[in-house]
Coordinates of C-alpha atoms in Angstrom, one line a residue:
Chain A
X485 CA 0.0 0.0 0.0
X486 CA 1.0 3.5 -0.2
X487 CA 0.5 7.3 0.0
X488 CA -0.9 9.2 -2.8
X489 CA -2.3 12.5 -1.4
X490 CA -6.1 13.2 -1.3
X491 CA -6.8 16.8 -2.3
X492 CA -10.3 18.4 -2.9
X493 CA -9.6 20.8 -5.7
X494 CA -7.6 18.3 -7.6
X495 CA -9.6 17.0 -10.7
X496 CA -7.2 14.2 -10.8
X497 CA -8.2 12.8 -8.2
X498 CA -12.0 13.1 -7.1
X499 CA -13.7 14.9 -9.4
X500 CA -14.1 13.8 -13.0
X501 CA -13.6 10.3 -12.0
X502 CA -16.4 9.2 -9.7
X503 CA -15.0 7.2 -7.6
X504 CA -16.2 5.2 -4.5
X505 CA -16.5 6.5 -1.3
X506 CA -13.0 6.1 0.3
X507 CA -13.3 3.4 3.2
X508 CA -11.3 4.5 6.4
X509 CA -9.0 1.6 5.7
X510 CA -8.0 2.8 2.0
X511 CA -6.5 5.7 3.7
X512 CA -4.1 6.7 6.1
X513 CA -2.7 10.3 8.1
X514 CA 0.6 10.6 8.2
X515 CA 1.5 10.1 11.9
X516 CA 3.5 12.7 11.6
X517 CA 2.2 15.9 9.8
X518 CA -1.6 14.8 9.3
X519 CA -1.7 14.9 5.5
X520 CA -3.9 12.5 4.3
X521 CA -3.3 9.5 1.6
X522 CA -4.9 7.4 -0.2
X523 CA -3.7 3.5 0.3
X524 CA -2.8 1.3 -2.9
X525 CA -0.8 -1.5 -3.4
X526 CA 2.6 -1.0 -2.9
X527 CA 5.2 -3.5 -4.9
X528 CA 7.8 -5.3 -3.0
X529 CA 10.7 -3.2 -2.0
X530 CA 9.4 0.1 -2.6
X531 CA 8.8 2.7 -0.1
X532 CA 6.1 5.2 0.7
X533 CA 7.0 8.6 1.8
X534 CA 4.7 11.2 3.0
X535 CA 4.0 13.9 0.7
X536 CA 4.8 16.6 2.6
X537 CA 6.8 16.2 5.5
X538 CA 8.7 12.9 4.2
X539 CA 8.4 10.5 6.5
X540 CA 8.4 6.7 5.7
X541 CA 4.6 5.8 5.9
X542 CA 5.5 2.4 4.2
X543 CA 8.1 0.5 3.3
X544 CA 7.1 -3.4 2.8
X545 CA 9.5 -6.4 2.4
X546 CA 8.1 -9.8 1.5
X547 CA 8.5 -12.2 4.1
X548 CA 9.7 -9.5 6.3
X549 CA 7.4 -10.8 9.9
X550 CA 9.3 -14.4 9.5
X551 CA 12.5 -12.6 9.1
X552 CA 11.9 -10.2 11.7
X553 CA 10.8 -13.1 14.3
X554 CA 14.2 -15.2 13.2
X555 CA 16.5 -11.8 13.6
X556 CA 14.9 -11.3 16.9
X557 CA 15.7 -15.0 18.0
X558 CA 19.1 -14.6 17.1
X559 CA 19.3 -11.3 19.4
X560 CA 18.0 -13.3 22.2
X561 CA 20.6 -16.0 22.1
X562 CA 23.7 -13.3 20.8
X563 CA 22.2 -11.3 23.9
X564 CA 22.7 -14.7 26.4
X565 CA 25.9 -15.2 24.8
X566 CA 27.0 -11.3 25.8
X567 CA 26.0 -11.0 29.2
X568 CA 27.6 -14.5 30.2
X569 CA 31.0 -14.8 28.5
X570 CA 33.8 -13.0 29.5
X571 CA 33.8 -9.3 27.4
X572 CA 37.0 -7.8 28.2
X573 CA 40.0 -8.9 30.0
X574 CA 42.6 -6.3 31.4
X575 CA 46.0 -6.9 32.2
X576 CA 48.2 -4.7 33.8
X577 CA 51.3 -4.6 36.8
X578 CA 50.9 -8.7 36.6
X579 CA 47.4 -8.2 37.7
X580 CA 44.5 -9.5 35.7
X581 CA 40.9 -8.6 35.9
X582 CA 38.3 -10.2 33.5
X583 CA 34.6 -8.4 33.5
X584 CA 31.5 -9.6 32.1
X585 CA 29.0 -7.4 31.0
X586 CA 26.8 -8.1 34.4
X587 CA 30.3 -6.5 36.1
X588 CA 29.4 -3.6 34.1
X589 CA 26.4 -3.1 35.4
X590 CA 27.3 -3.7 38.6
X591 CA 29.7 -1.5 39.2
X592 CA 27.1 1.3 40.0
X593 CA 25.6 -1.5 42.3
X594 CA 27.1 -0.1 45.9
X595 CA 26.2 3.7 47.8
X596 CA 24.2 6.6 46.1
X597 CA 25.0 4.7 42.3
X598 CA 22.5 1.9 42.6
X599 CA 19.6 3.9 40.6
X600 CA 22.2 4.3 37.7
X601 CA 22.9 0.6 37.7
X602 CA 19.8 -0.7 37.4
X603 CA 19.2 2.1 34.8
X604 CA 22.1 1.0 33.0
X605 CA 21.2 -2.5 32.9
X606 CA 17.7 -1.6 31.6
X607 CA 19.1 0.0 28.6
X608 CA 21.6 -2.5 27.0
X609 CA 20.3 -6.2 28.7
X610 CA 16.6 -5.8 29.6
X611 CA 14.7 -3.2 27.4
X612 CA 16.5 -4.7 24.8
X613 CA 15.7 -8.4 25.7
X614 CA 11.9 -6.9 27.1
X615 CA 11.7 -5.9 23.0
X616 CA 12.5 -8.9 21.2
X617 CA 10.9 -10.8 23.5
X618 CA 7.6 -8.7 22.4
X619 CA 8.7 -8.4 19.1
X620 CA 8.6 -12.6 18.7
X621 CA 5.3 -12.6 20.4
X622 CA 3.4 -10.5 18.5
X623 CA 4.6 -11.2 14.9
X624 CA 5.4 -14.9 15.6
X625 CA 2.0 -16.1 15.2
X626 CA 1.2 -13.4 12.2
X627 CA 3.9 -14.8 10.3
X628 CA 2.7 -17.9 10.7
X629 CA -0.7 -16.6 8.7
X630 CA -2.9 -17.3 12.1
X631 CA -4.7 -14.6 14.4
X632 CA -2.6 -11.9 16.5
X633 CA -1.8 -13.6 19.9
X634 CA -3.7 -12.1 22.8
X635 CA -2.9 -8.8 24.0
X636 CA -1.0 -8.1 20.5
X637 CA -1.6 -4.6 20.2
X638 CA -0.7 -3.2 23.6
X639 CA 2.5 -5.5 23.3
X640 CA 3.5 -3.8 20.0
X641 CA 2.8 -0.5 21.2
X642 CA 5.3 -1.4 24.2
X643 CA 7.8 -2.8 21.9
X644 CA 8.0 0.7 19.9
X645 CA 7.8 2.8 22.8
X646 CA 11.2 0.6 24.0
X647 CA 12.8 1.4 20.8
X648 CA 14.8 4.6 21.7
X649 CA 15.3 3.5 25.3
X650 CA 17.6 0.0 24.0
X651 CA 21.0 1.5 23.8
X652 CA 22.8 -1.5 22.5
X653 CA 24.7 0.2 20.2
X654 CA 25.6 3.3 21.9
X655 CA 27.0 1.2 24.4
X656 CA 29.6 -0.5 21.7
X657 CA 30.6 2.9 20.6
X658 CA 30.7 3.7 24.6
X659 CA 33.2 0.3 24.7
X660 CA 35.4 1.4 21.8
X661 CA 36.0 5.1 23.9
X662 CA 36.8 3.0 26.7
X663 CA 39.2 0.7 25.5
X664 CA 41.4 3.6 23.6
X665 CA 41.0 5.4 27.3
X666 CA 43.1 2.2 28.7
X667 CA 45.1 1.2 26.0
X668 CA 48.0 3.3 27.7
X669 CA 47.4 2.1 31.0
X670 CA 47.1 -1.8 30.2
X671 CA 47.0 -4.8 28.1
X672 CA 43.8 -5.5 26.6
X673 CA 41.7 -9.0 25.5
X674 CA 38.7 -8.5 23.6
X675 CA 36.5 -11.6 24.9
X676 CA 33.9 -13.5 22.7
X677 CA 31.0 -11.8 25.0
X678 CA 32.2 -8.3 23.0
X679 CA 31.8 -10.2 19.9
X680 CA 28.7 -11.5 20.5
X681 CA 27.6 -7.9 21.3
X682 CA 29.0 -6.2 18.0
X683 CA 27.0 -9.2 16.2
X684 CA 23.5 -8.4 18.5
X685 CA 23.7 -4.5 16.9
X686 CA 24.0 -5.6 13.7
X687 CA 21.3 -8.0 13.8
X688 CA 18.9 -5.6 15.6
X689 CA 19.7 -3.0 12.8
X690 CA 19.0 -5.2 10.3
X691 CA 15.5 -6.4 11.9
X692 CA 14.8 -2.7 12.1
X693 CA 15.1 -2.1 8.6
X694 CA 12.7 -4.6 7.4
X695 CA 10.1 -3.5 10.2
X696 CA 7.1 -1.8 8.4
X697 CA 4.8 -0.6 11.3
X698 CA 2.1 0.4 9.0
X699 CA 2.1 -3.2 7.4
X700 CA 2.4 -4.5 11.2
X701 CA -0.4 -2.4 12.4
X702 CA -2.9 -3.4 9.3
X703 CA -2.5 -6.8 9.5
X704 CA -3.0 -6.7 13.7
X705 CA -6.0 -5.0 12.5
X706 CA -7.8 -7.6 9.4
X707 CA -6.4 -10.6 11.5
X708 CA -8.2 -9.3 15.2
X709 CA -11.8 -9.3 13.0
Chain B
X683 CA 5.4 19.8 -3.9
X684 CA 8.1 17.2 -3.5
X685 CA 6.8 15.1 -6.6
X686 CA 10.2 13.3 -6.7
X687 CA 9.5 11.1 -3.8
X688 CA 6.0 10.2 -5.8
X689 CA 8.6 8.0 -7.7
X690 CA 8.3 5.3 -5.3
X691 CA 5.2 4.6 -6.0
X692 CA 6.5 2.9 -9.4
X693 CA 2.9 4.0 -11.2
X694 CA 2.9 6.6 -13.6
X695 CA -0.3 7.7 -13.2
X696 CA 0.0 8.2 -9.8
X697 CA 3.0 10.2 -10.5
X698 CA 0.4 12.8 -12.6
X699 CA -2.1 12.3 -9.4
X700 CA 0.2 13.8 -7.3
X701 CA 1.4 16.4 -9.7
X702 CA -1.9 17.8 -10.1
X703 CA -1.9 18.4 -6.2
X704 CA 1.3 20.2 -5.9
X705 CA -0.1 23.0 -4.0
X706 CA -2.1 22.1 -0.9
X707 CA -1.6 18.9 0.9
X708 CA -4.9 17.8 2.2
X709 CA -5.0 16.6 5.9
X710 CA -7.4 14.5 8.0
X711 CA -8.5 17.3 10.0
X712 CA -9.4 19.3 7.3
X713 CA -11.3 16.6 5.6
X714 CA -13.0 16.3 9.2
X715 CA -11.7 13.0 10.0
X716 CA -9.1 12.0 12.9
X717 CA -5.9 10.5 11.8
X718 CA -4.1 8.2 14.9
X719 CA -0.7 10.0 15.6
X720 CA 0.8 6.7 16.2
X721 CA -0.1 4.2 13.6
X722 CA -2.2 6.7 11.2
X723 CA -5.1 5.2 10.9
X724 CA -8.3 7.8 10.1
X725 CA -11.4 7.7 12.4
X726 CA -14.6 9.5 11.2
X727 CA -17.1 11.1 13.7
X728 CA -18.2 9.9 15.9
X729 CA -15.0 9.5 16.8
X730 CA -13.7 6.8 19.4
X731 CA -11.2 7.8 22.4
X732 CA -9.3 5.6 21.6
X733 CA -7.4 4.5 18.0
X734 CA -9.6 1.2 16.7
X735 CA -6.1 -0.2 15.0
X736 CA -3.4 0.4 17.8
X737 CA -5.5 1.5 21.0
X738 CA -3.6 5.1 21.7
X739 CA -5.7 7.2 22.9
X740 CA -7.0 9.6 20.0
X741 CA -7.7 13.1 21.9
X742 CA -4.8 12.9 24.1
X743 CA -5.0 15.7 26.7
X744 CA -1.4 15.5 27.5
X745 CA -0.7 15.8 23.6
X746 CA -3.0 18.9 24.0
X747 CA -0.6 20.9 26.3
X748 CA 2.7 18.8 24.9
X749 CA 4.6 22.5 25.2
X750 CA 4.3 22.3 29.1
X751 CA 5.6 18.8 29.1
X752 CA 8.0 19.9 26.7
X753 CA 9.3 22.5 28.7
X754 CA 9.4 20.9 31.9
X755 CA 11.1 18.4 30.7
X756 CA 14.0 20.5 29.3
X757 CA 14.1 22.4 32.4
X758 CA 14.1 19.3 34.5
X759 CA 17.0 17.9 31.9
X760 CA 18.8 21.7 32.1
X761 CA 19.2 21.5 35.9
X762 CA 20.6 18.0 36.1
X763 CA 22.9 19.3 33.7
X764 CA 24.6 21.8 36.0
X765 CA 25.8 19.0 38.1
X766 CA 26.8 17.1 35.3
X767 CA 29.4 19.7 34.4
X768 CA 30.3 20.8 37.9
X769 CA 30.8 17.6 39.9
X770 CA 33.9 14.4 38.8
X771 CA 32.7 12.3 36.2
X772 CA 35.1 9.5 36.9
X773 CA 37.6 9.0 39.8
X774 CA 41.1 7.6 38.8
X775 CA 43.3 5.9 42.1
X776 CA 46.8 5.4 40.7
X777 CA 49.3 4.1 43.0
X778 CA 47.5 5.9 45.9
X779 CA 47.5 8.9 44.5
X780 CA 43.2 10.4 43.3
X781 CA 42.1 12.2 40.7
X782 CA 39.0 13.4 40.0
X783 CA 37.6 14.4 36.6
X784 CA 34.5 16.4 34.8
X785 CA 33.6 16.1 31.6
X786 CA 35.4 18.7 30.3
X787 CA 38.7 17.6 32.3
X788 CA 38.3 14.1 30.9
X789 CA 38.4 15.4 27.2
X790 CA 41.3 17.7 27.8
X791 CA 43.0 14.5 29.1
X792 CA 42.0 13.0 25.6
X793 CA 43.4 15.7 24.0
X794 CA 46.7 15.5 26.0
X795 CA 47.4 12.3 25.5
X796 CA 46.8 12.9 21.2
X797 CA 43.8 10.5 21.2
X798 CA 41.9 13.9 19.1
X799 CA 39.3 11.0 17.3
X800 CA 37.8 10.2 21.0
X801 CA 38.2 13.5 22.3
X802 CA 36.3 14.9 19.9
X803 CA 33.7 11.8 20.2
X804 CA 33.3 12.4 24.0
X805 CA 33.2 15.9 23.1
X806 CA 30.6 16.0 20.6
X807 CA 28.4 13.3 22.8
X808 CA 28.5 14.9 26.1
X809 CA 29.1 18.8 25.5
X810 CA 28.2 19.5 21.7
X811 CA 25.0 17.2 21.4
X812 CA 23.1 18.1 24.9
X813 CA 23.7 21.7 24.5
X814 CA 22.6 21.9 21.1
X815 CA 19.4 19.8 22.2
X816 CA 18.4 22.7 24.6
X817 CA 19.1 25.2 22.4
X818 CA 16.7 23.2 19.3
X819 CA 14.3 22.0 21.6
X820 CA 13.6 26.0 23.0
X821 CA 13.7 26.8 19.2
X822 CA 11.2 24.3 18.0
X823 CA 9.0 24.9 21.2
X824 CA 8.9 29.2 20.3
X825 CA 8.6 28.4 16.9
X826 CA 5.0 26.6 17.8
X827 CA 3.7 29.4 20.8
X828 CA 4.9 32.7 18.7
X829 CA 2.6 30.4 16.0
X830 CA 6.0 30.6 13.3
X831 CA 4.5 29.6 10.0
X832 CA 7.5 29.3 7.4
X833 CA 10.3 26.9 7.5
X834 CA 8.1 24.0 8.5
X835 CA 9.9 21.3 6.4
X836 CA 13.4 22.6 8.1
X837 CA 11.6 22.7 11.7
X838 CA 10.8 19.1 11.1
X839 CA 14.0 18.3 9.6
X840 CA 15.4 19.7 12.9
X841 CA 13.4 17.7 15.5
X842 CA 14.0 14.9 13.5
X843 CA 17.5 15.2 14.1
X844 CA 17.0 16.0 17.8
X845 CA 14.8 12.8 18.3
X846 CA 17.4 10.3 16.8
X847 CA 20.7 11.9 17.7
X848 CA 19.6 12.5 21.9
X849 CA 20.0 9.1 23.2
X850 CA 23.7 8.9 21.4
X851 CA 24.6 11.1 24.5
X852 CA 24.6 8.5 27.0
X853 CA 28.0 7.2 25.5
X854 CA 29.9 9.1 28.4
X855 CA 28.2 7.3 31.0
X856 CA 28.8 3.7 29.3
X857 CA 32.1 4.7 29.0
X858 CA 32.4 5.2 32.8
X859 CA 30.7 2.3 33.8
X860 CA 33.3 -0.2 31.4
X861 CA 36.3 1.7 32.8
X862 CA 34.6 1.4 36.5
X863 CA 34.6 -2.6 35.4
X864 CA 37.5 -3.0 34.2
X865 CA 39.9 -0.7 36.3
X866 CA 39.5 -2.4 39.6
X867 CA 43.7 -3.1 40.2
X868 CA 43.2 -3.0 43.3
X869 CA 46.5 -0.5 44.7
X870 CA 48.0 0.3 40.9
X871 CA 44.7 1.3 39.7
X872 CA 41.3 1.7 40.2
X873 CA 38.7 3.8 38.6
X874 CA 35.4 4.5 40.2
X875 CA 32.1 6.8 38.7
X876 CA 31.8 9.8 39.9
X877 CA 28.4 12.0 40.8
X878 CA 28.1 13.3 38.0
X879 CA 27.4 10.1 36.2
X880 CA 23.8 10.1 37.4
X881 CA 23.0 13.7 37.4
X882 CA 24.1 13.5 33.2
X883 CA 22.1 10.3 33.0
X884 CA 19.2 12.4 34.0
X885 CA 19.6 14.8 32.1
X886 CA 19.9 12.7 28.8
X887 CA 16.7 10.7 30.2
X888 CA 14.7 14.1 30.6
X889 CA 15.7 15.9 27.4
X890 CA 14.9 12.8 25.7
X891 CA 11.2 12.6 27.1
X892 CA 10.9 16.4 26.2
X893 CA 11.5 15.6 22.8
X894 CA 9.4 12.6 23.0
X895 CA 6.5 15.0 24.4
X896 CA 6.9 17.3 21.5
X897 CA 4.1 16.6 19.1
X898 CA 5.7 17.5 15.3
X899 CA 2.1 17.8 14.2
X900 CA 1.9 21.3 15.6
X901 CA 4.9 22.2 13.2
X902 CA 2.5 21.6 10.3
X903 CA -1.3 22.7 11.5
X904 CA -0.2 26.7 11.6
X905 CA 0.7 25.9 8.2
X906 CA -2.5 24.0 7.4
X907 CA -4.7 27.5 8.4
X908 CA -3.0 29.2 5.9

């Protein structure tokens, strides 16, 4: 499906031509900036922009929920991978200190810091986890061509309203600073754990990109009826 | 108006459709429907509280007075700033000798020691990116109350920007909390997060929601009137 404007003074579109009355579900306001389009088939691989202010009002991918479940799976086990095998090992004055991610958040654990640790393990283990855990749950079962799993819709709200608070990848870019900060000071050992990590950003970037929330939403919508 | 993006639609005469509207973009509200902010679905009258597709509530009253949120927000986010800036970031114990250092301290460090790249990354996350967040966030919030009608596309090119690029500034406080991990030496070294760390983490959390609160829509419906 896909925008093309609705305008009253245009002949092109609704006046010479009678046309049918548009249904609610042939059209959709750009969540955005309001202007209104009219819905048509969109072919595979294309992308629907808004008119006016440009947003991406559809972008469909065949095959995309089954892909979207699978990259979300992989997260899951990537993320299991990265919070239990060692991430980084430092070695410096004979002394040798191996942290796992979980050290990394509990570092803030003790005194007036415990509020930032559990903030910081919120944004890169369980928001993160909380959305492709919702993710799975809510498209697993559309992708499988049956009816939205209870609850779907508040579930799907939650998993976008998570979206800007998982902060998996600004924490990679916070452990490339880092390391360069102690590369003077000590010997370092990247562990499979940071691996695992750089692999869990790629994967949820890629899932993102093949997300179509308008697509998502519509078919939550035929499939409730 | 911005035909060239009709090209996706891969149908010619869709292409001429869109041509022949080039002047005024119709919206629901002026074709007396609701459109959902969230998933954009259009609800005719009467209309439901809540969206029919995706549940959010239609006539939000918090979306109604989004400046005040706005602005509370930013203020909220502006005054755990201070803090940020004043108080030691991170706390280095070298051979039983402490030092503390801010923000700023830590990127001079950087700079002293010729890593300029991650200077200038610290930099640009912690200084450059929150600052310039207040300073487009008041912008975008006078814009809508002194009811600014031109530059709409480059006012929602801006929030745009200040939506995605917000959250990138909590790279100082991941940054702390590996060092904090890592550096635990016990005598030769150990590093330890300073106050700071949580009053910044607030303030990237509150600027954040203000931008969340800010509803782009508003950008657009002074120039709808015209």
């Amino acid at each position: 499906m896909t925008g093309v404007p609705i305008d009253p003074t245009s002949d092109a579109t609704n006046r010479t031509k009678p046309q049918p009355r548009l249904r609610d579900e042939d059209m959709v306001a750009c969540p955005t900036c309001d202007a209104l389009h009219r819905l048509t088939d969109l072919p595979d691989g294309a992308r629907a922009r808004c008119v006016r202010c440009h947003t991406t009002l559809s972008a469909p991918r065949r095959g995309a929920m089954t892909r979207i479940v699978m990259l979300a799976a992989t997260s899951m086990v990537l993320m299991m991978a990265a919070i239990f095998f060692p991430f980084l090992e430092l070695t410096a004055a004979g002394i040798t200190q191996r942290s796992s991610i979980m050290d990394v958040v509990l570092v803030f654990a003790d005194g007036p810091f415990v509020g930032l640790a559990l903030a910081v393990g919120a944004l890169i283990i369980l928001l993160p986890l909380a959305r492709f855990l919702a993710l799975i749950y809510v498209l697993a079962p559309m992708a499988f061509g049956s009816r939205p799993a209870r609850d779907a819709v508040p579930v799907f709200r939650l998993a976008e309203a998570l979206k800007p608070w998982s902060m998996a990848e600004i924490f990679i870019v916070g452990v490339a600073v880092a390391l360069i900060k102690v590369a003077g000071l000590a010997t370092l050992t990247i562990g499979p754990a940071f691996w695992a990590f750089v692999l869990l950003v790629v994967v949820t970037t890629l899932k993102d990109t093949f997300m179509c929330r308008l697509t998502i939403w519509k078919t939550l919508e035929e499939r409730s009826k | 108006m911005q035909i060239d993006d009709m090209e996706n639609l891969g149908r010619t005469q869709q292409v001429a459709a869109a041509s022949a509207v080039a002047h005024h973009v119709m919206t629901a509200r002026e074709a007396g429907l609701v459109g959902c902010a969230n998933c954009g679905r259009v609800h005719r009258a009467p209309v439901p509280a809540n969206c029919l597709r995706c549940g959010r509530p239609l006539f939000d009253r918090a979306r109604a007075r989004s400046l005040q949120y706005v602005w509370s927000w930013l203020f909220a986010g502006l005054i755990a700033y201070i803090p940020a800036n004043l108080y030691p970031m991170l706390r280095t114990n070298t051979l039983g000798s402490t030092s503390e250092s801010t923000i700023l301290e830590g990127v001079v460090e950087l700079i002293h020691h010729g890593s300029y790249l991650v200077a200038a990354i610290v930099f640009v996350a912690s200084i450059a990116i929150p600052i310039a967040k207040f300073v487009a966030i008041s912008y975008l919030a006078i814009g809508i109350q002194q009811r600014k009608r031109g530059h709409a596309h480059e006012r929602h090119k801006l929030y745009e920007v200040v939506e995605f690029i917000g959250r990138w500034s909590m790279i100082d406080v991941f940054v702390v909390a590996i060092l904090a991990a890592l550096v635990q030496l016990d005598f030769a070294a150990t590093i330890n997060p300073g106050i700071a760390a949580i009053s910044f983490s607030l303030s990237v959390a509150f600027t954040m929601l203000s931008a969340q609160s800010f509803d782009p829509k508003a950008i657009w419906r002074l120039t709808d009137t015209t």
